[in-house]
mmCIF file with all atom_site columns, C-alpha atoms and ligand atoms in Angstrom:
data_model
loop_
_atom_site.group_PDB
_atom_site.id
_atom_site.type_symbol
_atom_site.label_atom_id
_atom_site.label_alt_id
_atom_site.label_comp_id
_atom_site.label_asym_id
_atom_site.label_entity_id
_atom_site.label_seq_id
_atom_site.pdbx_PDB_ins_code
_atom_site.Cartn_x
_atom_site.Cartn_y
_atom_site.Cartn_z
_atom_site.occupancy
_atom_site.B_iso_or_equiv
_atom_site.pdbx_formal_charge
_atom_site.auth_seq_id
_atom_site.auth_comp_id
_atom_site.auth_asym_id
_atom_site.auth_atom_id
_atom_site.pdbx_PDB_model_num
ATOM   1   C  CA  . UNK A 1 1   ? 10.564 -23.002 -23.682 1.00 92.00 ? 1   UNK A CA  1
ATOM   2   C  CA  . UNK A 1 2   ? 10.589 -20.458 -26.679 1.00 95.00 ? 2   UNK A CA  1
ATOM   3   C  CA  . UNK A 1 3   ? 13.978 -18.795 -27.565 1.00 97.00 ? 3   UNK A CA  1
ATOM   4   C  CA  . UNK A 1 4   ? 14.129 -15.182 -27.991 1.00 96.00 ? 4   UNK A CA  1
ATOM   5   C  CA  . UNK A 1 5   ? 17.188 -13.536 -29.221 1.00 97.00 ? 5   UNK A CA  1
ATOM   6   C  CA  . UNK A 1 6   ? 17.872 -9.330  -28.779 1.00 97.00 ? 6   UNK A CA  1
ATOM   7   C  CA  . UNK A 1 7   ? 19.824 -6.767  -29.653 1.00 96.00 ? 7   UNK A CA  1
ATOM   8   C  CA  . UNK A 1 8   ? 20.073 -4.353  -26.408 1.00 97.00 ? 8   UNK A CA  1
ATOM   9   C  CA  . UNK A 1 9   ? 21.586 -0.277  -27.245 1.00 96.00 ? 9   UNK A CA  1
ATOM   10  C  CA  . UNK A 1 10  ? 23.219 1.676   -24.466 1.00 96.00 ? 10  UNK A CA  1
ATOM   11  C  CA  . UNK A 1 11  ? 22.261 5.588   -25.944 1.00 95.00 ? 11  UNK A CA  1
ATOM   12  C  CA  . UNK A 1 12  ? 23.365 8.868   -23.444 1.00 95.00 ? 12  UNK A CA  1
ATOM   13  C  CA  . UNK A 1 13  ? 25.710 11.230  -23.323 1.00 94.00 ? 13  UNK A CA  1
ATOM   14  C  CA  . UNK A 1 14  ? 29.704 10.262  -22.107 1.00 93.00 ? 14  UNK A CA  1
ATOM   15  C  CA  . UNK A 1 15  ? 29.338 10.140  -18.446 1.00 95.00 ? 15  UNK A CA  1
ATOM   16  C  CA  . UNK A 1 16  ? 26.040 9.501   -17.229 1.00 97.00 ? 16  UNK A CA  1
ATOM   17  C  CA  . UNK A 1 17  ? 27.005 5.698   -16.304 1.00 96.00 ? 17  UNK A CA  1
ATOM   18  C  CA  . UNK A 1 18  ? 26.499 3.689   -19.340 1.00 95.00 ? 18  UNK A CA  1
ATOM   19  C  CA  . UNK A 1 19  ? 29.171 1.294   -19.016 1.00 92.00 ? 19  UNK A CA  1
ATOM   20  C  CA  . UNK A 1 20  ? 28.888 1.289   -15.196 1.00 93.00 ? 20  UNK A CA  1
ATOM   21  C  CA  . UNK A 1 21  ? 25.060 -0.022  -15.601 1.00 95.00 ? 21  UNK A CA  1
ATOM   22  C  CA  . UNK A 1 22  ? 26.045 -2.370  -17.847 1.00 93.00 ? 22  UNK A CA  1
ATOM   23  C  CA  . UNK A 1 23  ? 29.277 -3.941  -16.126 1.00 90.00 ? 23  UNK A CA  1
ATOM   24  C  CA  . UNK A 1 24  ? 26.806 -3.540  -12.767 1.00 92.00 ? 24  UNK A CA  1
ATOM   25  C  CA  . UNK A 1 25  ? 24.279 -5.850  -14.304 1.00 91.00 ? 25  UNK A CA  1
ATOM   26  C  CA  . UNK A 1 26  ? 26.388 -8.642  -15.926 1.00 87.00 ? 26  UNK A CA  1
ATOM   27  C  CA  . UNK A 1 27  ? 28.363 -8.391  -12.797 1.00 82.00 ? 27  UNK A CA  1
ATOM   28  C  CA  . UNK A 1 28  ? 31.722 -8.941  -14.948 1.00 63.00 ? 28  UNK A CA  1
ATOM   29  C  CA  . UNK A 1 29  ? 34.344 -6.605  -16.897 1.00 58.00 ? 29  UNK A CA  1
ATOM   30  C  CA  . UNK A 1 30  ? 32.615 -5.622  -19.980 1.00 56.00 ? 30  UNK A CA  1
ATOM   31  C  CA  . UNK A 1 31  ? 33.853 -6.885  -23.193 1.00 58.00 ? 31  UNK A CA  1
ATOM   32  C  CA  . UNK A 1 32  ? 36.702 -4.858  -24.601 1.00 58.00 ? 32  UNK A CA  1
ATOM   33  C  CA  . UNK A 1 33  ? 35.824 -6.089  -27.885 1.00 66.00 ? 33  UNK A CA  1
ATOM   34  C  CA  . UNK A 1 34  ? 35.676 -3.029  -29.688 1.00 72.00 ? 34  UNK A CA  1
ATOM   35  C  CA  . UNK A 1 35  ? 33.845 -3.552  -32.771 1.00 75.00 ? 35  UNK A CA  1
ATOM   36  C  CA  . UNK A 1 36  ? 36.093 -1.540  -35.167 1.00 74.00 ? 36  UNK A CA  1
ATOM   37  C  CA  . UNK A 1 37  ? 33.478 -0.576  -37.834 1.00 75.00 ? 37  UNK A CA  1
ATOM   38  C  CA  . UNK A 1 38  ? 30.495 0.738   -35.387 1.00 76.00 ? 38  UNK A CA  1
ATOM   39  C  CA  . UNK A 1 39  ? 33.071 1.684   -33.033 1.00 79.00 ? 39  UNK A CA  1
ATOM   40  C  CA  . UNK A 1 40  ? 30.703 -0.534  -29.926 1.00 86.00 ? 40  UNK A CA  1
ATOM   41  C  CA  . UNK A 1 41  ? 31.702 -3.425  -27.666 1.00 86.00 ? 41  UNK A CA  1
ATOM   42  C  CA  . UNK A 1 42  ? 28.647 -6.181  -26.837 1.00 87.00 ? 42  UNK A CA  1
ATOM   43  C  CA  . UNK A 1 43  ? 28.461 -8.672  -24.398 1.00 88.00 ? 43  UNK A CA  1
ATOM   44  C  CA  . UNK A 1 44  ? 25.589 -11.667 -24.524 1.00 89.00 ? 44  UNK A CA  1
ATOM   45  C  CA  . UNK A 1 45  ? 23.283 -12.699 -21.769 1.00 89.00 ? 45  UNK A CA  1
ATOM   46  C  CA  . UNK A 1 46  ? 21.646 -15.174 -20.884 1.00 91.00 ? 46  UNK A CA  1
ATOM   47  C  CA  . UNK A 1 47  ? 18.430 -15.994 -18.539 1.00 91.00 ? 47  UNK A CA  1
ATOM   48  C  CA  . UNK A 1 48  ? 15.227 -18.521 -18.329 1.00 93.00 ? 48  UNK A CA  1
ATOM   49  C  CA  . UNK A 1 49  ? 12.403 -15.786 -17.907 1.00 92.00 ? 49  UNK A CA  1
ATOM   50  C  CA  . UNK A 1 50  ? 8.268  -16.746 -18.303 1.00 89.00 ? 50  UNK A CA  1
ATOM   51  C  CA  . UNK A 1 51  ? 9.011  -19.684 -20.451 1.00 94.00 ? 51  UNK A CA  1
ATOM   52  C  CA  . UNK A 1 52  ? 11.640 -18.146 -22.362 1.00 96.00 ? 52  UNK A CA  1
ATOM   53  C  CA  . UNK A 1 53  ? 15.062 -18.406 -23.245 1.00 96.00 ? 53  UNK A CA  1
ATOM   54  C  CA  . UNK A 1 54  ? 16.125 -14.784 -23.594 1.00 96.00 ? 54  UNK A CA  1
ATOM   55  C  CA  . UNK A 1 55  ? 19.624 -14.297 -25.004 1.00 94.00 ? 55  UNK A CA  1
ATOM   56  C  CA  . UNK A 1 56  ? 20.255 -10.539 -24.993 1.00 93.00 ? 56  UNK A CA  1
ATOM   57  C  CA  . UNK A 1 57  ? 22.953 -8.885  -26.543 1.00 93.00 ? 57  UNK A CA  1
ATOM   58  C  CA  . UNK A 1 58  ? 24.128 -5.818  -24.770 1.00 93.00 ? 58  UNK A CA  1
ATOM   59  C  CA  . UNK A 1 59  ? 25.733 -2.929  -26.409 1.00 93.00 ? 59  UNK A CA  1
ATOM   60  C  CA  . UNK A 1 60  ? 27.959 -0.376  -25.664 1.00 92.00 ? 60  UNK A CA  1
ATOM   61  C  CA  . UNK A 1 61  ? 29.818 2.279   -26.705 1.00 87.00 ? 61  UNK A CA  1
ATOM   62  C  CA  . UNK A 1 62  ? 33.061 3.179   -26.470 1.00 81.00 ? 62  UNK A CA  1
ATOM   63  C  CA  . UNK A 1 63  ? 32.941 6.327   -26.031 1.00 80.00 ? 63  UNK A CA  1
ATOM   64  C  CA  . UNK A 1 64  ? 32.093 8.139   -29.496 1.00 79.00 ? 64  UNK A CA  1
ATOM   65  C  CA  . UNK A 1 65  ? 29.198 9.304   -28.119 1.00 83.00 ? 65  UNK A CA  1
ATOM   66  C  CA  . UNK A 1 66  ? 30.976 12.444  -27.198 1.00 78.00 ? 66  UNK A CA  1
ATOM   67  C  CA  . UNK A 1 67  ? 30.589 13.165  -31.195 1.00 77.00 ? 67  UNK A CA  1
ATOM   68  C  CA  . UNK A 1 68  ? 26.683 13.444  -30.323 1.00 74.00 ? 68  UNK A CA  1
ATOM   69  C  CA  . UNK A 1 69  ? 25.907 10.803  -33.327 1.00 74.00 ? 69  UNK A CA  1
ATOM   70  C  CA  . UNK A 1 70  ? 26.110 7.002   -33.685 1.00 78.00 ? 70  UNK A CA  1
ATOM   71  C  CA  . UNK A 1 71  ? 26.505 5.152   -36.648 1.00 81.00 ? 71  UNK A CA  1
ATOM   72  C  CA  . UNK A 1 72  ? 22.920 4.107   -37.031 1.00 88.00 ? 72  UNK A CA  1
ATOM   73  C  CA  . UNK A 1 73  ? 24.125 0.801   -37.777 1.00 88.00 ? 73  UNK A CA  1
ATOM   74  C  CA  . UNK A 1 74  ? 25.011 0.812   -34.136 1.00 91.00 ? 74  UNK A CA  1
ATOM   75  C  CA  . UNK A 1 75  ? 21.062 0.927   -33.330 1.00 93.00 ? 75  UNK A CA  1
ATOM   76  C  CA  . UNK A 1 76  ? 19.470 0.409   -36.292 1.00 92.00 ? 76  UNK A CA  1
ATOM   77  C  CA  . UNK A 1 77  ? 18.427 -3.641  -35.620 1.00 94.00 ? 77  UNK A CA  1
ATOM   78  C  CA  . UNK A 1 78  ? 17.993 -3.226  -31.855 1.00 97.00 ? 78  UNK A CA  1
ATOM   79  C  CA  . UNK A 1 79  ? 15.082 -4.168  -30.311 1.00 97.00 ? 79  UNK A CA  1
ATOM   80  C  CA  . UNK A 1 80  ? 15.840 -2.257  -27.160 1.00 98.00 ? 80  UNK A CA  1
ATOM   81  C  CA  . UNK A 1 81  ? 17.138 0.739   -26.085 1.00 98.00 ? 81  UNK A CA  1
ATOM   82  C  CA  . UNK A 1 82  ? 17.961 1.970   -22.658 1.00 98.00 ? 82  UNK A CA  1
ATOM   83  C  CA  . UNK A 1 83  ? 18.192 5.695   -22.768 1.00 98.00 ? 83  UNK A CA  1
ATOM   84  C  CA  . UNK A 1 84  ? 20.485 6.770   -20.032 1.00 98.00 ? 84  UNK A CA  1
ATOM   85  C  CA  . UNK A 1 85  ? 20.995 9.940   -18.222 1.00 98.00 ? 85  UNK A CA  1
ATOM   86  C  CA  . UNK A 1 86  ? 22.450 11.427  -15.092 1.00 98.00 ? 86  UNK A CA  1
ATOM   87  C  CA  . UNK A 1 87  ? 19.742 13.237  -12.272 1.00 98.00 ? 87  UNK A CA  1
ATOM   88  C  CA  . UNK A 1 88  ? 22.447 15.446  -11.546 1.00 98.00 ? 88  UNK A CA  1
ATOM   89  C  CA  . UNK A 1 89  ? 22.636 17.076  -14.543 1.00 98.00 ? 89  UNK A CA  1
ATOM   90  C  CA  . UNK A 1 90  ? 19.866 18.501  -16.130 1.00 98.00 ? 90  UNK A CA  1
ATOM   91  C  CA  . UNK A 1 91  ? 21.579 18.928  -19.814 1.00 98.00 ? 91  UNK A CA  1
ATOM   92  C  CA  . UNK A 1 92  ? 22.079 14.963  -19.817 1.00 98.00 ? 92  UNK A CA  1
ATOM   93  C  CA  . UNK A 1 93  ? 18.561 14.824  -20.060 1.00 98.00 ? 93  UNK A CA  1
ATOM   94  C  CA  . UNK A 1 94  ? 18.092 17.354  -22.808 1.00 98.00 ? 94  UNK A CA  1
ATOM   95  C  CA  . UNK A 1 95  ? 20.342 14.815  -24.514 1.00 96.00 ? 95  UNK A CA  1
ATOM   96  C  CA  . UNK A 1 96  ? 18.358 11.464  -24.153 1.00 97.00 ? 96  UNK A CA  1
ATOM   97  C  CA  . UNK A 1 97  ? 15.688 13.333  -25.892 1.00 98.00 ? 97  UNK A CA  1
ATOM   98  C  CA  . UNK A 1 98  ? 17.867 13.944  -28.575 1.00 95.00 ? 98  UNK A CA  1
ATOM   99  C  CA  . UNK A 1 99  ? 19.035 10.540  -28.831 1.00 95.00 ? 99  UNK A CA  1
ATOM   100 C  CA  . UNK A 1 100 ? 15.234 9.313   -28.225 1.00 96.00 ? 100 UNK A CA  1
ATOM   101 C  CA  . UNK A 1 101 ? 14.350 11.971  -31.483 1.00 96.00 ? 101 UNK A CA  1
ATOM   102 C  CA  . UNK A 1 102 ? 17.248 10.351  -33.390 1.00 93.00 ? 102 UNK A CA  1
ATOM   103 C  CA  . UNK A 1 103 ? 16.116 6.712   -32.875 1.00 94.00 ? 103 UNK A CA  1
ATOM   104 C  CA  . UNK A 1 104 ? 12.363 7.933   -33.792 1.00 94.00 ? 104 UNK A CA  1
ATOM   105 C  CA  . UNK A 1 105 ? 13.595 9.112   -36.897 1.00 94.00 ? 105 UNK A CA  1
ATOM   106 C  CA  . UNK A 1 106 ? 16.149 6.438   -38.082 1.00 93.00 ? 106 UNK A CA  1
ATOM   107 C  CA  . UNK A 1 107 ? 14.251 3.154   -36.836 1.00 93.00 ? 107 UNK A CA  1
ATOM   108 C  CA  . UNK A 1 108 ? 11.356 2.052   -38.625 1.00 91.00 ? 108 UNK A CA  1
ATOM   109 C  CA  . UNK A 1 109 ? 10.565 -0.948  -36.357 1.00 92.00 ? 109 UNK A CA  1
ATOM   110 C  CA  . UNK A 1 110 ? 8.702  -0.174  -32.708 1.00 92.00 ? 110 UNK A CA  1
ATOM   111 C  CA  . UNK A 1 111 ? 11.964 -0.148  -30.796 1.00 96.00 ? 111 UNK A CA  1
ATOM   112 C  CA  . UNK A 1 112 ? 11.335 -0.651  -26.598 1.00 98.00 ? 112 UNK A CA  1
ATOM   113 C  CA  . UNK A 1 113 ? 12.787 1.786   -24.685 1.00 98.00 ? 113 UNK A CA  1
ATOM   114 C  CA  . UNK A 1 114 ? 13.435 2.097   -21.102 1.00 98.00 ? 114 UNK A CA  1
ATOM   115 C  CA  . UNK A 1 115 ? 14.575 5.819   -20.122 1.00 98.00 ? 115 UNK A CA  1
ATOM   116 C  CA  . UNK A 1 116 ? 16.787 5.446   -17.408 1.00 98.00 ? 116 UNK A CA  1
ATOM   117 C  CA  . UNK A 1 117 ? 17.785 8.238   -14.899 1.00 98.00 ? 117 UNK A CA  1
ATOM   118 C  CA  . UNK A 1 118 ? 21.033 7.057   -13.288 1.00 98.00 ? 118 UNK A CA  1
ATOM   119 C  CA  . UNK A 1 119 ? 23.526 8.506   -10.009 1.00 98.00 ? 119 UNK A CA  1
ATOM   120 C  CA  . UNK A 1 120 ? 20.206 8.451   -7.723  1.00 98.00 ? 120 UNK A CA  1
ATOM   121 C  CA  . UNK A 1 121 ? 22.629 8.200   -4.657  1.00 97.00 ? 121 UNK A CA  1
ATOM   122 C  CA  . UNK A 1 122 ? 23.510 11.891  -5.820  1.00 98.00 ? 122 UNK A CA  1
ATOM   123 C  CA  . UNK A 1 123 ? 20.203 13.056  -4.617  1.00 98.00 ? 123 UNK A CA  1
ATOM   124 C  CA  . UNK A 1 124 ? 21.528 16.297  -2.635  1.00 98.00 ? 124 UNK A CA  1
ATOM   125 C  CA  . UNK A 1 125 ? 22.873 17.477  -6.145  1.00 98.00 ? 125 UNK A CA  1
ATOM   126 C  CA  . UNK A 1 126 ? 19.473 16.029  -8.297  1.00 98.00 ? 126 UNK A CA  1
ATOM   127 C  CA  . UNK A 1 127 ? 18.674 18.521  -10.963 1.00 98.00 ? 127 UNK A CA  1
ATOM   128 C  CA  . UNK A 1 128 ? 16.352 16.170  -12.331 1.00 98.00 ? 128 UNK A CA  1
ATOM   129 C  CA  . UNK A 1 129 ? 13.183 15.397  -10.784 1.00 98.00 ? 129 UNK A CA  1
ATOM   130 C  CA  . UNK A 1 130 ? 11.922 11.912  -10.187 1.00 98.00 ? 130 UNK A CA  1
ATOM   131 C  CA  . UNK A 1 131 ? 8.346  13.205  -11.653 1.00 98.00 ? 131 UNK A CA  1
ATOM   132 C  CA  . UNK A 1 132 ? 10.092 15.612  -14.511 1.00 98.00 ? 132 UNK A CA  1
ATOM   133 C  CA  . UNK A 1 133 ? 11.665 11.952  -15.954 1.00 98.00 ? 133 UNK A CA  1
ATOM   134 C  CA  . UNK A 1 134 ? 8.602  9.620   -15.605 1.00 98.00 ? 134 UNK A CA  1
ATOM   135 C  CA  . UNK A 1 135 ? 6.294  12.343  -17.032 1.00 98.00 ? 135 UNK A CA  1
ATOM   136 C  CA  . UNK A 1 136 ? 8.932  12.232  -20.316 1.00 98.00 ? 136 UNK A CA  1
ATOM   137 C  CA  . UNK A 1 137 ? 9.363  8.585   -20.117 1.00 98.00 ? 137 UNK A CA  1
ATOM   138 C  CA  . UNK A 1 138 ? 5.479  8.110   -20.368 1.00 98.00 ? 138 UNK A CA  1
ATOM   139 C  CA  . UNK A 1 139 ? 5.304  10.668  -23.344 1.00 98.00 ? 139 UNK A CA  1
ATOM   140 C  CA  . UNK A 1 140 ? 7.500  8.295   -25.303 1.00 98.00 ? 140 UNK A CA  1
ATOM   141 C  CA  . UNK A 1 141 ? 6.028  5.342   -24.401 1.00 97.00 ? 141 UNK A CA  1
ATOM   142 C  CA  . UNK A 1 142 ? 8.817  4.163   -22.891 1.00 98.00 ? 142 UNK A CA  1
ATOM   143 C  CA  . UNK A 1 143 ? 9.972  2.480   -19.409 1.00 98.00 ? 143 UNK A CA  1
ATOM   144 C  CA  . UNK A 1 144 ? 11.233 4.761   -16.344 1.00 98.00 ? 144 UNK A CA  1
ATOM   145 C  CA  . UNK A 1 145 ? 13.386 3.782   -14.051 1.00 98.00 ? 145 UNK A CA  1
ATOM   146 C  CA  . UNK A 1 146 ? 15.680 5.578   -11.671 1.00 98.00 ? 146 UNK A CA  1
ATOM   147 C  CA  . UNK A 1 147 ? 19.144 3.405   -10.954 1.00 98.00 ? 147 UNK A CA  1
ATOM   148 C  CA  . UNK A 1 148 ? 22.287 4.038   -9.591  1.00 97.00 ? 148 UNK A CA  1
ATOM   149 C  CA  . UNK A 1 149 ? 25.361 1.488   -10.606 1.00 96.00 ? 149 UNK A CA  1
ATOM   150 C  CA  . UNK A 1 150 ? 27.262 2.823   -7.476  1.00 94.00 ? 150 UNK A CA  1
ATOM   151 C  CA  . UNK A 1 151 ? 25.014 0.908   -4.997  1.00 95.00 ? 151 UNK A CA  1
ATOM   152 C  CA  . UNK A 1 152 ? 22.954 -1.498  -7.420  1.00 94.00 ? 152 UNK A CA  1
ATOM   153 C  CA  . UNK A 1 153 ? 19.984 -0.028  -7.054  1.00 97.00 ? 153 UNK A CA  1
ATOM   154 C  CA  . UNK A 1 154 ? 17.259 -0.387  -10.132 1.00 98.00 ? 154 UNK A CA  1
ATOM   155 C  CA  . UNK A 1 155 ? 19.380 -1.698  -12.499 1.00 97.00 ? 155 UNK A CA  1
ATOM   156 C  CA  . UNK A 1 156 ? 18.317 -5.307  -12.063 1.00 95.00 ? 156 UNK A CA  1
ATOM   157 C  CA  . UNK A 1 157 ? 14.646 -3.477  -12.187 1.00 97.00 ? 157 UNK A CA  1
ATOM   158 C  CA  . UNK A 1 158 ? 15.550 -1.595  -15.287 1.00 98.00 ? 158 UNK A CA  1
ATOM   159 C  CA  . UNK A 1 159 ? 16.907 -4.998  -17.372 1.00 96.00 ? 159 UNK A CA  1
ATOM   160 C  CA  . UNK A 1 160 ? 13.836 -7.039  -15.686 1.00 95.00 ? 160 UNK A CA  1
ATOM   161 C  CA  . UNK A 1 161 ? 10.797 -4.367  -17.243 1.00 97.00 ? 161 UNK A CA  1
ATOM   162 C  CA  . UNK A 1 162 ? 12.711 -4.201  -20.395 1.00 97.00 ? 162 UNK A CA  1
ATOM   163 C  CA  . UNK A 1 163 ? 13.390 -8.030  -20.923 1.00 96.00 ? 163 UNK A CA  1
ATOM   164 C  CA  . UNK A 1 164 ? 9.478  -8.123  -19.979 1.00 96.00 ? 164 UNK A CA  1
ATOM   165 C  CA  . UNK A 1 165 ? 8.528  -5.882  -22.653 1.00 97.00 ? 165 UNK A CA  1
ATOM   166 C  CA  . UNK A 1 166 ? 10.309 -7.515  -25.041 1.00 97.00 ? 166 UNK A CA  1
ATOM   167 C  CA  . UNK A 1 167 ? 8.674  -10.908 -24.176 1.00 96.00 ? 167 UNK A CA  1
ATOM   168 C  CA  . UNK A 1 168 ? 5.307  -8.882  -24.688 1.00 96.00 ? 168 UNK A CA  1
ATOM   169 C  CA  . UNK A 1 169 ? 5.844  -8.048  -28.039 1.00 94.00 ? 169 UNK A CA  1
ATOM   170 C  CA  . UNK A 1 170 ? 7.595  -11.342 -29.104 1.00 92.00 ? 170 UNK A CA  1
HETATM 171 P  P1  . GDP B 2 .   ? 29.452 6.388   -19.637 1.00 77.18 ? 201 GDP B P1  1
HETATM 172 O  O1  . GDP B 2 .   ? 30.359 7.381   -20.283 1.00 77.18 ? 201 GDP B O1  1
HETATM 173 O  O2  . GDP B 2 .   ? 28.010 6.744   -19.856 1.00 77.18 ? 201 GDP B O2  1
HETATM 174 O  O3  . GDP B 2 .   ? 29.740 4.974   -20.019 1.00 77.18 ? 201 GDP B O3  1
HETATM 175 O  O4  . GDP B 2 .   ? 29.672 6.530   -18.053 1.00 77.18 ? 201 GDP B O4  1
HETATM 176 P  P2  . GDP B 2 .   ? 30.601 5.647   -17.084 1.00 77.18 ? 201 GDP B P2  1
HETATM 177 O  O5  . GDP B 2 .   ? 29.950 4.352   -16.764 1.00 77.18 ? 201 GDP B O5  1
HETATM 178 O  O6  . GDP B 2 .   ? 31.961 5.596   -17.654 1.00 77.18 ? 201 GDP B O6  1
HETATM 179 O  O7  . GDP B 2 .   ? 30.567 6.539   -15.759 1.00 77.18 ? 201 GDP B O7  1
HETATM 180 C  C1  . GDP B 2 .   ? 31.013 7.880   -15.751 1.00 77.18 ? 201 GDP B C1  1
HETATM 181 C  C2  . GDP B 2 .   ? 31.389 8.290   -14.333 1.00 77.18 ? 201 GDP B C2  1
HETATM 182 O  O8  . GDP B 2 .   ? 30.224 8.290   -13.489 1.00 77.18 ? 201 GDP B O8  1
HETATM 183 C  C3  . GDP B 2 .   ? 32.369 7.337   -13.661 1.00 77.18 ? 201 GDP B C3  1
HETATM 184 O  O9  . GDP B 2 .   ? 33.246 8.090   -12.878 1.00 77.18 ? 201 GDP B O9  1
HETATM 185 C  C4  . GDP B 2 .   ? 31.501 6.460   -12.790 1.00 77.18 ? 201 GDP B C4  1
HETATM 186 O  O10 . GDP B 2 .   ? 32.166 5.948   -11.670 1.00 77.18 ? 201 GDP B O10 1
HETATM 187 C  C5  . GDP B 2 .   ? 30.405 7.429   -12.377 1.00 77.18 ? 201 GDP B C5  1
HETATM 188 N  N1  . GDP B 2 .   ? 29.119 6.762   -12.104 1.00 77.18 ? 201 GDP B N1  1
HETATM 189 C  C6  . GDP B 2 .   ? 28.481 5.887   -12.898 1.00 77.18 ? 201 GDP B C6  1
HETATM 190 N  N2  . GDP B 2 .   ? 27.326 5.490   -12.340 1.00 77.18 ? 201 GDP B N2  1
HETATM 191 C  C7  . GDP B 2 .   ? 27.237 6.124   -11.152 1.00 77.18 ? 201 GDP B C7  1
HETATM 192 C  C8  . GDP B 2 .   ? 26.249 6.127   -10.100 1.00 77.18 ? 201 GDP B C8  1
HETATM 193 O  O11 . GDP B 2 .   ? 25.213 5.464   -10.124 1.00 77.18 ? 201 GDP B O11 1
HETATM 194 N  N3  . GDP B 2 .   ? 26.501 6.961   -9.029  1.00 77.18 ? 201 GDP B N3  1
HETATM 195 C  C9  . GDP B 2 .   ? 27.616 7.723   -8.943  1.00 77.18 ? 201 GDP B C9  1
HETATM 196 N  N4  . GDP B 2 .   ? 27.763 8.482   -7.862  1.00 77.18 ? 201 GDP B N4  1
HETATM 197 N  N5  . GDP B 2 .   ? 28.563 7.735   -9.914  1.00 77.18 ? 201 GDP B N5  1
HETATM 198 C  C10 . GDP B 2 .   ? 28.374 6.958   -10.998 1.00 77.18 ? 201 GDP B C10 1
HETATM 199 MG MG1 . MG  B 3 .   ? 31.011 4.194   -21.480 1.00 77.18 ? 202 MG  B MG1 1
#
C-alpha cells in the first residue's frame, strides 16, 4: 500500500450545491470548522483505492464566494479542484470559467480538475446542456460529470474519476 495525501477545493458560485455535494459524499454534517484566516471549513477522508491509501482533504467554503475571489491561499496547494455549477442556470457556468481562469493563473502546479454540473434532477428548467459542459470540460482538460446531491446521483462518480486522476499522476 502507498499513502497518498490531498488537498481537495470546492470552487463555484454561492448556490450551485457545493456544500450539498460535499456533505452528500462524506455522508455526515460537514465540519463547521471555519478556518478563520482563509475563511474555509475541511473535512478528511479516507479510502483503500488501487493499492493506495488516499487521505483527501475536502474543502469548503463558507460562503465568501459571493465576493467572486478566494484567498488564493484557499487553493493555492490543492491538488484538486472540483469546479461546480448549477444546469439550471446558465450564468453559474460563466462563473466556473472564471474560477477555472483564476486557478490557471494563480497555480503553478498541474492542478486536476473535475468540472461538475450539479441539480440534474432540475432537467425541465436545464439551461445548460449536457454536451455545452463536457465540450468545456474537455477544453480544460478537466473531468465532467453531471451530479445532483438531491438524489445522489454522480457524486460518488465525480470523487471516484478525480481520486483516480490523482492516483495517475502520483
Ligand atoms: P453552495 O452555496 O454552493 O454551497 O450551495 P448549497 O449546497 O448551499 O446549495 C444551495 C441550494 O441548492 C440549497 O437550497 C440546496 O438544497 C440546493 N441544492 C443543492 N444541490 C441540489 C441538487 O442536486 N438538486 C436540487 N434540486 N437542489 C440542490
Ligand atoms: Mg456552501
Amino acid at each position: 500500500m502507498q499513502n497518498l495525501d490531498t488537498k481537495v477545493v470546492c470552487l463555484g458560485t454561492q448556490g450551485v450545491g457545493k456544500t450539498s455535494i460535499v456533505m452528500r459524499y462524506v455522508g455526515k454534517m460537514f465540519s463547521n470548522n471555519v478556518n478563520p484566516t482563509i475563511g474555509a471549513s475541511f473535512f478528511t477522508f479516507r479510502m483503500n483505492i488501487e493499492n493506495y491509501r488516499v487521505q483527501l482533504q475536502l474543502w469548503d467554503t463558507a460562503g465568501q464566494e459571493r465576493f467572486r475571489s478566494m484567498a488564493p491561499m484557499y487553493y493555492r496547494n490543492a491538488n484538486a479542484a472540483l469546479v461546480v455549477y448549477d444546469i439550471t442556470e446558465a450564468n453559474s457556468l460563466d462563473l466556473a470559467k472564471d474560477w477555472v481562469k483564476e486557478l490557471q493563473q494563480n497555480v503553478e502546479h498541474n492542478i486536476a480538475m473535475c468540472l461538475i454540473g450539479n441539480k440534474s434532477d432540475l432537467d425541465e428548467h436545464r439551461q445548460v446542456t449536457t454536451e455545452e459542459g463536457k465540450e468545456y470540460a474537455d477544453s480544460i482538460n478537466a473531468i465532467f460529470v453531471e451530479t445532483s446531491a438531491k438524489e445522489n446521483t454522480g457524486v460518488k462518480e465525480a470523487f471516484l474519476q478525480i481520486t483516480q486522476e490523482l492516483i495517475k499522476r502520483h
